mmCIF file of C-alpha atoms and ligand atoms in Angstrom:
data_model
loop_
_atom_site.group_PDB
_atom_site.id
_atom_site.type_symbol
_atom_site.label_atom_id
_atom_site.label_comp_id
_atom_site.label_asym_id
_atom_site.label_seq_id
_atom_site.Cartn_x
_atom_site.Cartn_y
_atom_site.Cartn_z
ATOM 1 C CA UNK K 1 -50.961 30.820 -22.059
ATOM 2 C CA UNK K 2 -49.932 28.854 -24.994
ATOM 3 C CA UNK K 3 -49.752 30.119 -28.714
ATOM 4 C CA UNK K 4 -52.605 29.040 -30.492
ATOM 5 C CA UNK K 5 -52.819 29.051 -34.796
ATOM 6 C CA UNK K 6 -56.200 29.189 -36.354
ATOM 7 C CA UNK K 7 -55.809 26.266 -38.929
ATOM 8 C CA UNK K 8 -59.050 25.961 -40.707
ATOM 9 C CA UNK K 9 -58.737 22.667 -42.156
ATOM 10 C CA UNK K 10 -57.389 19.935 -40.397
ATOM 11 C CA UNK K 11 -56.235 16.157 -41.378
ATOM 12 C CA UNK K 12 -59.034 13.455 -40.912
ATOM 13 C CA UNK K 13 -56.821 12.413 -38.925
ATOM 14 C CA UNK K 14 -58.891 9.095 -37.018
ATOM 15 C CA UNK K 15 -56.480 9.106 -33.998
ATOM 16 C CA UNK K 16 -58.440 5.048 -31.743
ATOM 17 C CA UNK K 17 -62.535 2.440 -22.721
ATOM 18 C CA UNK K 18 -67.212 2.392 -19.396
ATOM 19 C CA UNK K 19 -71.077 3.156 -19.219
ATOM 20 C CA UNK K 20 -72.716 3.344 -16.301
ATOM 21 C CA UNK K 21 -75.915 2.207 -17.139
ATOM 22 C CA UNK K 22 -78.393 4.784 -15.621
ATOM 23 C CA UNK K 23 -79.443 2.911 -12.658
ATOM 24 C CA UNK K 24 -76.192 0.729 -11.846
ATOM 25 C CA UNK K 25 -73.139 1.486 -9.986
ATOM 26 C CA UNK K 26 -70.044 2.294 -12.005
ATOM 27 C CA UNK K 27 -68.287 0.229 -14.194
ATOM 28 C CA UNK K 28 -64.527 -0.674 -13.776
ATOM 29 C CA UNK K 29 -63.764 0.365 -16.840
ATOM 30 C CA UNK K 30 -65.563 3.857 -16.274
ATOM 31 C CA UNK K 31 -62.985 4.611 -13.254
ATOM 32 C CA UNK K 32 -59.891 3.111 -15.396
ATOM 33 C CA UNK K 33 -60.789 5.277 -18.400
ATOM 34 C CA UNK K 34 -61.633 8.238 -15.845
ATOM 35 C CA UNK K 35 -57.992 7.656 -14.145
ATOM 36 C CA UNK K 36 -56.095 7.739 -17.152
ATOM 37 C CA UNK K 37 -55.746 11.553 -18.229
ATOM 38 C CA UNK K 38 -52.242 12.318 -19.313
ATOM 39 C CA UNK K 39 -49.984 14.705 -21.704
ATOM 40 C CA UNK K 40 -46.378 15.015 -23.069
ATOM 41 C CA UNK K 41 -44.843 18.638 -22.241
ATOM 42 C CA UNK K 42 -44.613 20.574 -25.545
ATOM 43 C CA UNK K 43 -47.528 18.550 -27.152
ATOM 44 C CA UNK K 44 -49.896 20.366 -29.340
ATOM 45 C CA UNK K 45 -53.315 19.168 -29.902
ATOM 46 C CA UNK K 46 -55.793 20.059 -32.326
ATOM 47 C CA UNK K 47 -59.248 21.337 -32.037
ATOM 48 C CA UNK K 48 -62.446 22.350 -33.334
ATOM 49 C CA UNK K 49 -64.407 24.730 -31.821
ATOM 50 C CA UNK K 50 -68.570 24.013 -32.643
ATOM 51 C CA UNK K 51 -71.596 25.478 -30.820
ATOM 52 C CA UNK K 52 -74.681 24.272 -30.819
ATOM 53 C CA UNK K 53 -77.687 27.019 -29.831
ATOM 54 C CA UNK K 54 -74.579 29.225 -28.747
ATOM 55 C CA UNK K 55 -73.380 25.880 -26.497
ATOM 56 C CA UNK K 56 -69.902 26.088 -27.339
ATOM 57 C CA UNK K 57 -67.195 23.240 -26.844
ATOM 58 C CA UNK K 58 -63.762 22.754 -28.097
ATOM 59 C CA UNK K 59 -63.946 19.363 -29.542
ATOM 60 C CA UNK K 60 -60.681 17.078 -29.551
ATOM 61 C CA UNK K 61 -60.391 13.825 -31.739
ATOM 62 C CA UNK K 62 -59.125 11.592 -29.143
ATOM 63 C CA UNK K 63 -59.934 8.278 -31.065
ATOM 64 C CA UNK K 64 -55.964 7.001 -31.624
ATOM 65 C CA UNK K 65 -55.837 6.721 -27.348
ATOM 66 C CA UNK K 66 -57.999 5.788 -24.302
ATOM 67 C CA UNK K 67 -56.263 8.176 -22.686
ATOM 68 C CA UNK K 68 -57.744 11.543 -22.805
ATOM 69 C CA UNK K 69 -54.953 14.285 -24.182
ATOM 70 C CA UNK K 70 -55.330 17.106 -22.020
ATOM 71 C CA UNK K 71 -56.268 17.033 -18.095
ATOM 72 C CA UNK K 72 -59.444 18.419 -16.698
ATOM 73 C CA UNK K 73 -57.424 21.357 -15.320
ATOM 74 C CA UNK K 74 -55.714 22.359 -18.946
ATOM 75 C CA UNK K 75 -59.825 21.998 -20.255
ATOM 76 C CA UNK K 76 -60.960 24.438 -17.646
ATOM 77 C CA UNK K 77 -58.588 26.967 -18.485
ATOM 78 C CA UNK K 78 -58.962 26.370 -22.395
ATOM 79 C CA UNK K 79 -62.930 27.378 -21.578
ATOM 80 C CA UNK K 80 -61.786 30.428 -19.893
ATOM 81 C CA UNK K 81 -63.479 33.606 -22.143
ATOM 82 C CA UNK K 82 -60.709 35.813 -21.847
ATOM 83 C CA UNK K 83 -57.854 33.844 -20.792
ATOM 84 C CA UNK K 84 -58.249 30.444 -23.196
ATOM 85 C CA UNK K 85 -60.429 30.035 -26.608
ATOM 86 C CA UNK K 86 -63.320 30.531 -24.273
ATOM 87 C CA UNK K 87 -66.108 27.424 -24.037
ATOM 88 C CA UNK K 88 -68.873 26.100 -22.173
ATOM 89 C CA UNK K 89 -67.033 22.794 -22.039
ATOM 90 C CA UNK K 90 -64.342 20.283 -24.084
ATOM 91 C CA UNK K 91 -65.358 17.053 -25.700
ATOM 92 C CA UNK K 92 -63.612 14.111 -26.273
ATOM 93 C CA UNK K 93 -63.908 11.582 -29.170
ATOM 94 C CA UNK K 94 -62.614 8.248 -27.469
ATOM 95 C CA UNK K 95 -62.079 4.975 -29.157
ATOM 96 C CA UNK K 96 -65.220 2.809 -28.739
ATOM 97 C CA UNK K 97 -66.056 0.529 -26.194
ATOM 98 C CA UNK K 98 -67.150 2.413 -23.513
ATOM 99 C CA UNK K 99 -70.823 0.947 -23.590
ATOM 100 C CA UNK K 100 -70.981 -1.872 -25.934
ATOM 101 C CA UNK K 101 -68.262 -3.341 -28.543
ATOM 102 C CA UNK K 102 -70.375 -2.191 -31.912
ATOM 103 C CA UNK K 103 -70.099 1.588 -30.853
ATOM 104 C CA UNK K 104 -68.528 3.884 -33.460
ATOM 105 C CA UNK K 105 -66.676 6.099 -30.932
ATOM 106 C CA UNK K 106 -67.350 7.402 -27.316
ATOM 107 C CA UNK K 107 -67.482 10.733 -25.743
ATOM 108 C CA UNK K 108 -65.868 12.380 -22.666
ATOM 109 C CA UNK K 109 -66.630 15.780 -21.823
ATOM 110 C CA UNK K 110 -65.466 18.529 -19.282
ATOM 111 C CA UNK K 111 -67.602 21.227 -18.298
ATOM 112 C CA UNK K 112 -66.036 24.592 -18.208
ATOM 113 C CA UNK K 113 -64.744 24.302 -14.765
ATOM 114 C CA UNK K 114 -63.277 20.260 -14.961
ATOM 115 C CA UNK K 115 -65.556 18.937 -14.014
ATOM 116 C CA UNK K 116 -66.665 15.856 -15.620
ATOM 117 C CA UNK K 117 -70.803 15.188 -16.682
ATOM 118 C CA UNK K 118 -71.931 12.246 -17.671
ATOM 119 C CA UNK K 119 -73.741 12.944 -21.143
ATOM 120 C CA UNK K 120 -73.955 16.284 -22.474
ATOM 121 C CA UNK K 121 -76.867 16.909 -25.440
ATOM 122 C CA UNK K 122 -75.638 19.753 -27.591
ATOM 123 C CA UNK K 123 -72.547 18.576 -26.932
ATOM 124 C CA UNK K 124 -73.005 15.326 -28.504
ATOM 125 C CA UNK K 125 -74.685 17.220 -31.432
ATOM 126 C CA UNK K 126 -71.549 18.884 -32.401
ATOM 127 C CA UNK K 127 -69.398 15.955 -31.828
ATOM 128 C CA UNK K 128 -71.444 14.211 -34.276
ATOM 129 C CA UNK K 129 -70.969 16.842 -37.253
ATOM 130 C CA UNK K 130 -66.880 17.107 -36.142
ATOM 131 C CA UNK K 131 -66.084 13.171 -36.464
ATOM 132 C CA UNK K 132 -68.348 13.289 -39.814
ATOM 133 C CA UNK K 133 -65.841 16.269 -40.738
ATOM 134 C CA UNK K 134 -62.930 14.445 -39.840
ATOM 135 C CA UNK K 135 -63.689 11.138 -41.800
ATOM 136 C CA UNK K 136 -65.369 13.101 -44.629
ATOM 137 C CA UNK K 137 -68.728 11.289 -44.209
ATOM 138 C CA UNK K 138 -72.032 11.649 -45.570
ATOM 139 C CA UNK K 139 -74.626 12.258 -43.427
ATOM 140 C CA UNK K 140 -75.240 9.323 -41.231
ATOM 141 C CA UNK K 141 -76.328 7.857 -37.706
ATOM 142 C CA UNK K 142 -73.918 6.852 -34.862
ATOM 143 C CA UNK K 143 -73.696 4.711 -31.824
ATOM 144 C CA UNK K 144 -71.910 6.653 -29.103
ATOM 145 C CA UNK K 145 -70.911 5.149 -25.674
ATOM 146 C CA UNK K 146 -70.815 7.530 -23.150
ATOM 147 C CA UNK K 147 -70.649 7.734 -19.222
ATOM 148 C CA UNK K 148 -74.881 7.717 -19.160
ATOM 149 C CA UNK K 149 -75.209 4.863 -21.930
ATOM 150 C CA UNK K 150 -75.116 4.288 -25.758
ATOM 151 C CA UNK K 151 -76.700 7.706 -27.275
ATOM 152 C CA UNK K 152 -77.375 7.630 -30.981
ATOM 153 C CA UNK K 153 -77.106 10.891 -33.283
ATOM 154 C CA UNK K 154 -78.245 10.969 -36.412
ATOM 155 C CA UNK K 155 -76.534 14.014 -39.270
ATOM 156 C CA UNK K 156 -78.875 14.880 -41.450
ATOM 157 C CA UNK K 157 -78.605 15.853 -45.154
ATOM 158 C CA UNK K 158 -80.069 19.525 -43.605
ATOM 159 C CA UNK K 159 -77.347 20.184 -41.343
ATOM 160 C CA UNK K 160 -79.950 19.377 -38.142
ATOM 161 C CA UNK K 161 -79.137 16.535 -35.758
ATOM 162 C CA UNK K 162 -81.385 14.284 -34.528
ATOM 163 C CA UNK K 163 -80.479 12.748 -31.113
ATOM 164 C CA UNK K 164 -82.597 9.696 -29.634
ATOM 165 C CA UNK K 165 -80.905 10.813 -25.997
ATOM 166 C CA UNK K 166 -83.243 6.917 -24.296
ATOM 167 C CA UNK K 167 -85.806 7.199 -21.959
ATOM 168 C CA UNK K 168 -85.428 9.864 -18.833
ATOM 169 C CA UNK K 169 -84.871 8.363 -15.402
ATOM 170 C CA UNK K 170 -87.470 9.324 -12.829
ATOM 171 C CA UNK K 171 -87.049 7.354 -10.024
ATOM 172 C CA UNK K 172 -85.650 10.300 -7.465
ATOM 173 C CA UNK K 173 -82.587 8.072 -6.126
ATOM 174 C CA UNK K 174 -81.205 7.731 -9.375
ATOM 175 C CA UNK K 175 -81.125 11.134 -10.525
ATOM 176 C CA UNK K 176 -79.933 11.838 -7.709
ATOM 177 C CA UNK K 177 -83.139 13.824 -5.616
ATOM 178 C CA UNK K 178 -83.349 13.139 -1.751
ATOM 179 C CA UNK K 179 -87.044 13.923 -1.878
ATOM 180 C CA UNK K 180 -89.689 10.920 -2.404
ATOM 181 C CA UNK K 181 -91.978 10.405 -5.390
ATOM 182 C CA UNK K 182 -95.283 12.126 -5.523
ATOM 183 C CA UNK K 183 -96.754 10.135 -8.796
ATOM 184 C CA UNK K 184 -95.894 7.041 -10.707
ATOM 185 C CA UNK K 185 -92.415 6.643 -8.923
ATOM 186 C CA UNK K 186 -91.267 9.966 -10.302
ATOM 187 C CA UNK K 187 -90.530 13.277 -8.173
ATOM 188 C CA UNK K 188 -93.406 15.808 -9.572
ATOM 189 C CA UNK K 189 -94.491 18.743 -8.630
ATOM 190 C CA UNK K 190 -92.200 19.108 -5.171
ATOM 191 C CA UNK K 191 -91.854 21.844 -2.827
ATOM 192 C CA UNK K 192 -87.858 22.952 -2.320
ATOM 193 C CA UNK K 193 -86.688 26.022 -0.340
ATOM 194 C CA UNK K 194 -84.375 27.821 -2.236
ATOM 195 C CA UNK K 195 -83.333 31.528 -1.946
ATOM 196 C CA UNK K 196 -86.233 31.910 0.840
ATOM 197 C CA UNK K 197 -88.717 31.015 -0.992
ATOM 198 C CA UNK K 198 -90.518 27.424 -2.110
ATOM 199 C CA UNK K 199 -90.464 26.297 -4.931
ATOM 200 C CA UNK K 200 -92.179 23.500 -7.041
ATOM 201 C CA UNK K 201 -89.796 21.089 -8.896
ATOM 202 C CA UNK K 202 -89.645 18.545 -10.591
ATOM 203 C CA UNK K 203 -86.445 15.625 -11.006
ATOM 204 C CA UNK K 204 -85.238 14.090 -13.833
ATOM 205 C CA UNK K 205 -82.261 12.637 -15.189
ATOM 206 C CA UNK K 206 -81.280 12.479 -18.956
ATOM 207 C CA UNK K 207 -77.934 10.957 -17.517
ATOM 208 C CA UNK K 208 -76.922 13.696 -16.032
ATOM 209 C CA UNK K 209 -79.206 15.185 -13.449
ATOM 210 C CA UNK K 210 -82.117 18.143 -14.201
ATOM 211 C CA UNK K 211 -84.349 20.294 -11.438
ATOM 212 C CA UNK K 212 -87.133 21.533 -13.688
ATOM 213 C CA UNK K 213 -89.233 24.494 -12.247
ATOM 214 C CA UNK K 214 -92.232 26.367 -13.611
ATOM 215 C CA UNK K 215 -92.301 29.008 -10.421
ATOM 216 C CA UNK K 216 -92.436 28.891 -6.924
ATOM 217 C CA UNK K 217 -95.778 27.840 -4.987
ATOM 218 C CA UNK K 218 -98.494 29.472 -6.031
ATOM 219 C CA UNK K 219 -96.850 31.092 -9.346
ATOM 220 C CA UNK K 220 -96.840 28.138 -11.136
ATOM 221 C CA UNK K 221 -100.217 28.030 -11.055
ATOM 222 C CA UNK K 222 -101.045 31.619 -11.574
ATOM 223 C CA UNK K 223 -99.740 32.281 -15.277
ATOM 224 C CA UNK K 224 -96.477 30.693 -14.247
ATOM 225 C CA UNK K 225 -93.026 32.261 -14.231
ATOM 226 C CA UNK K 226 -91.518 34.799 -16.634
ATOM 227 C CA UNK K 227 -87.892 33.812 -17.363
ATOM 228 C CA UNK K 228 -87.123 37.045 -18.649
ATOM 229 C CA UNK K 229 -87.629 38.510 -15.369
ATOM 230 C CA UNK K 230 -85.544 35.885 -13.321
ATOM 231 C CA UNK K 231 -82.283 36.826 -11.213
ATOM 232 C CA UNK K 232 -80.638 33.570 -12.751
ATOM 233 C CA UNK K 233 -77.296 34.613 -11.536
ATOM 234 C CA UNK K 234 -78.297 34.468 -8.170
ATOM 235 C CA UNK K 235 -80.652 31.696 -7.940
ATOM 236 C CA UNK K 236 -78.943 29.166 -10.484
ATOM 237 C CA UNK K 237 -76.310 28.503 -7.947
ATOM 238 C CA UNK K 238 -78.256 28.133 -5.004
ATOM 239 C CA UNK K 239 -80.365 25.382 -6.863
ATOM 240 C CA UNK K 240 -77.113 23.612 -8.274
ATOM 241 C CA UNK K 241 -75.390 22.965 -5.264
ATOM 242 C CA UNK K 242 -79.346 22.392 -2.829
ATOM 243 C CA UNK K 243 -78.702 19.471 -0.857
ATOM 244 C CA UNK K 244 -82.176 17.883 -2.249
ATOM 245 C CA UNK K 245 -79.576 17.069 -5.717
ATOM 246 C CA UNK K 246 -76.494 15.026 -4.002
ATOM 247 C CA UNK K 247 -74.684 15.002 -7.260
ATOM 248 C CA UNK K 248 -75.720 18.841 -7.647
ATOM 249 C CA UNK K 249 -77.730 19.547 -11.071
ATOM 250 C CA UNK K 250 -79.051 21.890 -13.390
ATOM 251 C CA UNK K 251 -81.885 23.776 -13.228
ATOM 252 C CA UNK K 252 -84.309 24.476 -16.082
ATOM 253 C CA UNK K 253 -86.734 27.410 -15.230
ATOM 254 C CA UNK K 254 -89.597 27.085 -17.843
ATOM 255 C CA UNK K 255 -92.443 29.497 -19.034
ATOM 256 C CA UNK K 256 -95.139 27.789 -20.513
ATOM 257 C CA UNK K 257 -96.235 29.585 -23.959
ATOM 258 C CA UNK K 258 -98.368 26.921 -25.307
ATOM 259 C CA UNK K 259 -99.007 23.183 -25.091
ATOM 260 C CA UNK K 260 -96.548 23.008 -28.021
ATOM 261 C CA UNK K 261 -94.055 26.095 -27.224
ATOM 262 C CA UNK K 262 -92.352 27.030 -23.660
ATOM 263 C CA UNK K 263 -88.949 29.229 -23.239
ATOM 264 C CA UNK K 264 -86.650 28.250 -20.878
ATOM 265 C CA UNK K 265 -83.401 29.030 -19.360
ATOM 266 C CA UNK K 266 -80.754 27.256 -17.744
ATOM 267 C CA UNK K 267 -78.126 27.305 -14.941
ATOM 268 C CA UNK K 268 -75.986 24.354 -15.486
ATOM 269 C CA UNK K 269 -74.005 22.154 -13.200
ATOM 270 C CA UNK K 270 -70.679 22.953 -14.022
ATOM 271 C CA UNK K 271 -70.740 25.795 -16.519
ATOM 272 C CA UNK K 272 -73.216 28.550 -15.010
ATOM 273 C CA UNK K 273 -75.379 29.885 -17.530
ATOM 274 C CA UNK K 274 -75.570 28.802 -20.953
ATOM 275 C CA UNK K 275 -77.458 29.827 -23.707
ATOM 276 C CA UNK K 276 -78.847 26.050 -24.512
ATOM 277 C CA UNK K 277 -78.654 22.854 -22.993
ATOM 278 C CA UNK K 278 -79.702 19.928 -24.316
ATOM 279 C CA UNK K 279 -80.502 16.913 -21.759
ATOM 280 C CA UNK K 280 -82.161 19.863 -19.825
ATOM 281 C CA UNK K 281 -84.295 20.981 -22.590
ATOM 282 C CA UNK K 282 -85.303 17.016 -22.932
ATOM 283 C CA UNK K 283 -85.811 17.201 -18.902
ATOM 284 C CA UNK K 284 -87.854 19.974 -19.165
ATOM 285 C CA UNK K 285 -90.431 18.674 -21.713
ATOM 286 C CA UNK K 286 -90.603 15.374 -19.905
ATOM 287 C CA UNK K 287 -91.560 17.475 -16.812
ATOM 288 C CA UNK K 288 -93.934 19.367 -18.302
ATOM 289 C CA UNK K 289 -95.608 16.303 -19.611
ATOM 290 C CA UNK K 290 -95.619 14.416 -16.133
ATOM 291 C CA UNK K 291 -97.276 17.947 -14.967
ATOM 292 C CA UNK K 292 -99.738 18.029 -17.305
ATOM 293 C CA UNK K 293 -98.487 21.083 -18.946
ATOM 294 C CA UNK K 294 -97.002 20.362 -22.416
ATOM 295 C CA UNK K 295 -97.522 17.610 -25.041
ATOM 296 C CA UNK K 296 -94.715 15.322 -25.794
ATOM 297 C CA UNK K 297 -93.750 17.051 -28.721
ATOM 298 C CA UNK K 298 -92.902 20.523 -27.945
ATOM 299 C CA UNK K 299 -90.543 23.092 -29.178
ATOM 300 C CA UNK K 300 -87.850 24.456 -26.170
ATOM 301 C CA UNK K 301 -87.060 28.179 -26.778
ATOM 302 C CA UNK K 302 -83.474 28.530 -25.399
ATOM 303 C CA UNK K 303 -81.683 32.542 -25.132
ATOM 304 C CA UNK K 304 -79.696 31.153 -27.763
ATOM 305 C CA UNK K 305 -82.403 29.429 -30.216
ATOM 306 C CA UNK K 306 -85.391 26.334 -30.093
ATOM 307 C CA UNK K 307 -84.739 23.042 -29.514
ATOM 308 C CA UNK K 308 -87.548 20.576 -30.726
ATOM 309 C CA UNK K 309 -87.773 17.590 -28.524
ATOM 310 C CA UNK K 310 -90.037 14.422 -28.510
ATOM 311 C CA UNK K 311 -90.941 12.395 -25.772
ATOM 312 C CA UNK K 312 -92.446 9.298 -27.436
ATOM 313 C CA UNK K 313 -95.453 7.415 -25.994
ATOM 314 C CA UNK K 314 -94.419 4.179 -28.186
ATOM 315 C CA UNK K 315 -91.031 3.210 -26.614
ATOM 316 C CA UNK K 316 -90.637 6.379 -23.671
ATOM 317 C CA UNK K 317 -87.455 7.319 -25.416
ATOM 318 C CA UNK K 318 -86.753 11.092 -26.243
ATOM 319 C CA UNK K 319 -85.415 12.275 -29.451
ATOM 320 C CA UNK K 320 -83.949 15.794 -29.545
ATOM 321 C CA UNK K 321 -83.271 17.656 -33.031
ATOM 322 C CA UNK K 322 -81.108 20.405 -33.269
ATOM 323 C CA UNK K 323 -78.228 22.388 -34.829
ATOM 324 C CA UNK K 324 -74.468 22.325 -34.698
ATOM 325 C CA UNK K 325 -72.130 24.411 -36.514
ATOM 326 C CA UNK K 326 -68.267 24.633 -36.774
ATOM 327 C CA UNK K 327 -66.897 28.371 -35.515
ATOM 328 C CA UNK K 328 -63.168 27.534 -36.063
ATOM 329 C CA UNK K 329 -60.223 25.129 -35.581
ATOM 330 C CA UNK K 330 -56.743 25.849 -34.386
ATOM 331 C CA UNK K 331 -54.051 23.921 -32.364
ATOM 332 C CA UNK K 332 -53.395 24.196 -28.621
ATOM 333 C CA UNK K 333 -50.665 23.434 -26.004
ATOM 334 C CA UNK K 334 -52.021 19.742 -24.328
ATOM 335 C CA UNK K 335 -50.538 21.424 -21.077
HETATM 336 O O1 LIG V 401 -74.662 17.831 -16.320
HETATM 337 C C1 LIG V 401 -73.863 18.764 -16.441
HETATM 338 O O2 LIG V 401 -72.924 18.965 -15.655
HETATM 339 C C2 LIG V 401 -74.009 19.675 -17.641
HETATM 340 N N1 LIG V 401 -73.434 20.965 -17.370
HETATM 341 C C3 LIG V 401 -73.368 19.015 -18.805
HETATM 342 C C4 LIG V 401 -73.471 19.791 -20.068
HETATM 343 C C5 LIG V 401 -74.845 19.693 -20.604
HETATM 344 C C6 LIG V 401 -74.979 20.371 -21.961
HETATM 345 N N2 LIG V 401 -75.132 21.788 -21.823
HETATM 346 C C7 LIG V 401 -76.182 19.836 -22.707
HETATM 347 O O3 LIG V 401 -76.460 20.397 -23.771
HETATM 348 O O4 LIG V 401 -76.803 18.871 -22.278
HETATM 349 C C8 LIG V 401 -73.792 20.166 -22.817
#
């Protein structure tokens, strides 16, 4: 492993290609921009490490290049918690374009073990506070492209972000979800074997693809499940790869509090358990509403702090507010 120096301060240096929108197939310029992942030997490259809810990512500006300076292999092993600087995941800042001309940047992200998602929500959170940081900008709202569409962020003067993440896609053969629809074209409320016993779930995408459970049969009707009592280790994987989610997914299982309040945690796609997630504490609110067990605006209590999420009535899109905080900066090896 490479030598790494914790530099705490580092230039604004504004270093310069595809969405998918949610329901179409992918864009050319998606696969070019995925293709096109090289580095020099010897090259360094500098980073910021932010969390958001204890969501951790190494963030990389990556705006001088469409091509992405380190591969998806070099990112896993920088996520490694012993072995690297230790992450959930590493985040990109591309040039814009990706989406639509007017963006101010894009993002590409890796989860901890390479593999790539397609929109990532506390993710985008903390990319938003590092490219204000780099271009020493007030607080301010962005147009990001990224592979799930144009996300907007907005800093605030109070440190939160505010993320209008658009409207959640229910229809089950875009999230991906094998299963039919049970109500208003959406997948509610669905039994799934997993771990030998059924389940109820519920799938939606944010971009990226969510199973939302509040217990197995009967449970969820009964008080509902305690997520402090769940063997998430070893049930989150047997949900992420269940051949009901074709593109695999994370899982959200969610106590209900209140109308207002639930806790939930997450096994994600890619990266295991987390203590946050973002699209899948939007997912999870939109499936609570569709069950008829939250109100749209609700506050997510993650094992590593609430999220407060919106899902409005007036235009179905959902807004997300949250932290995101700097932990440190350093330079890497690209390779
Ligand atoms: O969809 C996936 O593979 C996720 N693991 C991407 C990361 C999601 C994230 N945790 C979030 O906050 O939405 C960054």
């Amino acid at each position: 492993m490479s030598a790494m120096s914790s530099a705490l301060s580092f230039p604004a240096s504004s270093l310069a290609g595809a969405r998918v929108s949610r329901r179409a197939p992918r864009a050319p310029r998606a696969a070019r921009a995925r293709a096109a992942t090289v580095a020099a030997a010897g090259d360094t490259v500098r980073f910021a490490k932010y969390q958001g809810l204890g969501n951790d990512f190494v963030l990389v500006d990556n705006r001088d290049s469409d091509v992405i300076k380190m591969s998806s292999e070099r990112c896993a092993a920088l996520c490694d918690r012993n072995f690297g600087i230790g992450a959930d995941g590493v985040i990109f800042a591309m040039p814009p374009g990706l989406v639509q001309a007017d963006e101010d940047y894009s993002m590409r992200m890796y989860n901890s073990d390479g593999t790539e998602p397609e929109m990532c929500g506390n993710g985008i959170r903390c990319l938003a506070n590092f490219v204000a940081a780099q271009d020493g900008a007030d607080p301010k709202a962005y147009k990001v492209g990224t592979l799930a569409g144009l996300i907007q962020p907005e800093v605030r003067a109070d440190g939160q972000v505010a993320v209008d993440m658009g409207e959640p896609v229910l229809n089950p053969p875009d999230v991906p979800f094998t299963e039919g629809a049970t109500s208003d074209g959406a997948a509610v409320r669905v039994p799934v074997d997993a771990g030998g016993e059924t389940w109820l779930v519920t799938a939606v995408s944010m971009g990226n693809p969510h199973c939302v459970t509040f217990g197995r049969e009967g449970e969820c009707d009964e008080g509902g499940i305690k997520v402090d009592a769940l063997d998430l280790p070893s049930i989150g994987p047997v949900f992420e790869s269940h051949p009901t989610f074709p593109a695999k997914t994370n899982t959200e299982f969610t106590e209900v509090v209140s109308r207002k309040y639930v806790k939930m945690r997450v096994w994600e796609r890619g990266a295991g358990a987390t203590l946050a997630c973002g699209t899948g504490a939007c997912a999870t609110v939109v499936a609570g509403v569709l069950e008829g067990r939250v109100d749209r605006k609700c506050t997510v209590e993650l094992p590593g702090g609430p999220l407060e999420i919106e899902w409005r009535e007036s235009d179905n899109r959902v807004i997300m507010t949250g932290p995101a905080e700097l932990v440190f900066a350093g330079d890497v090896d690209a390779r």
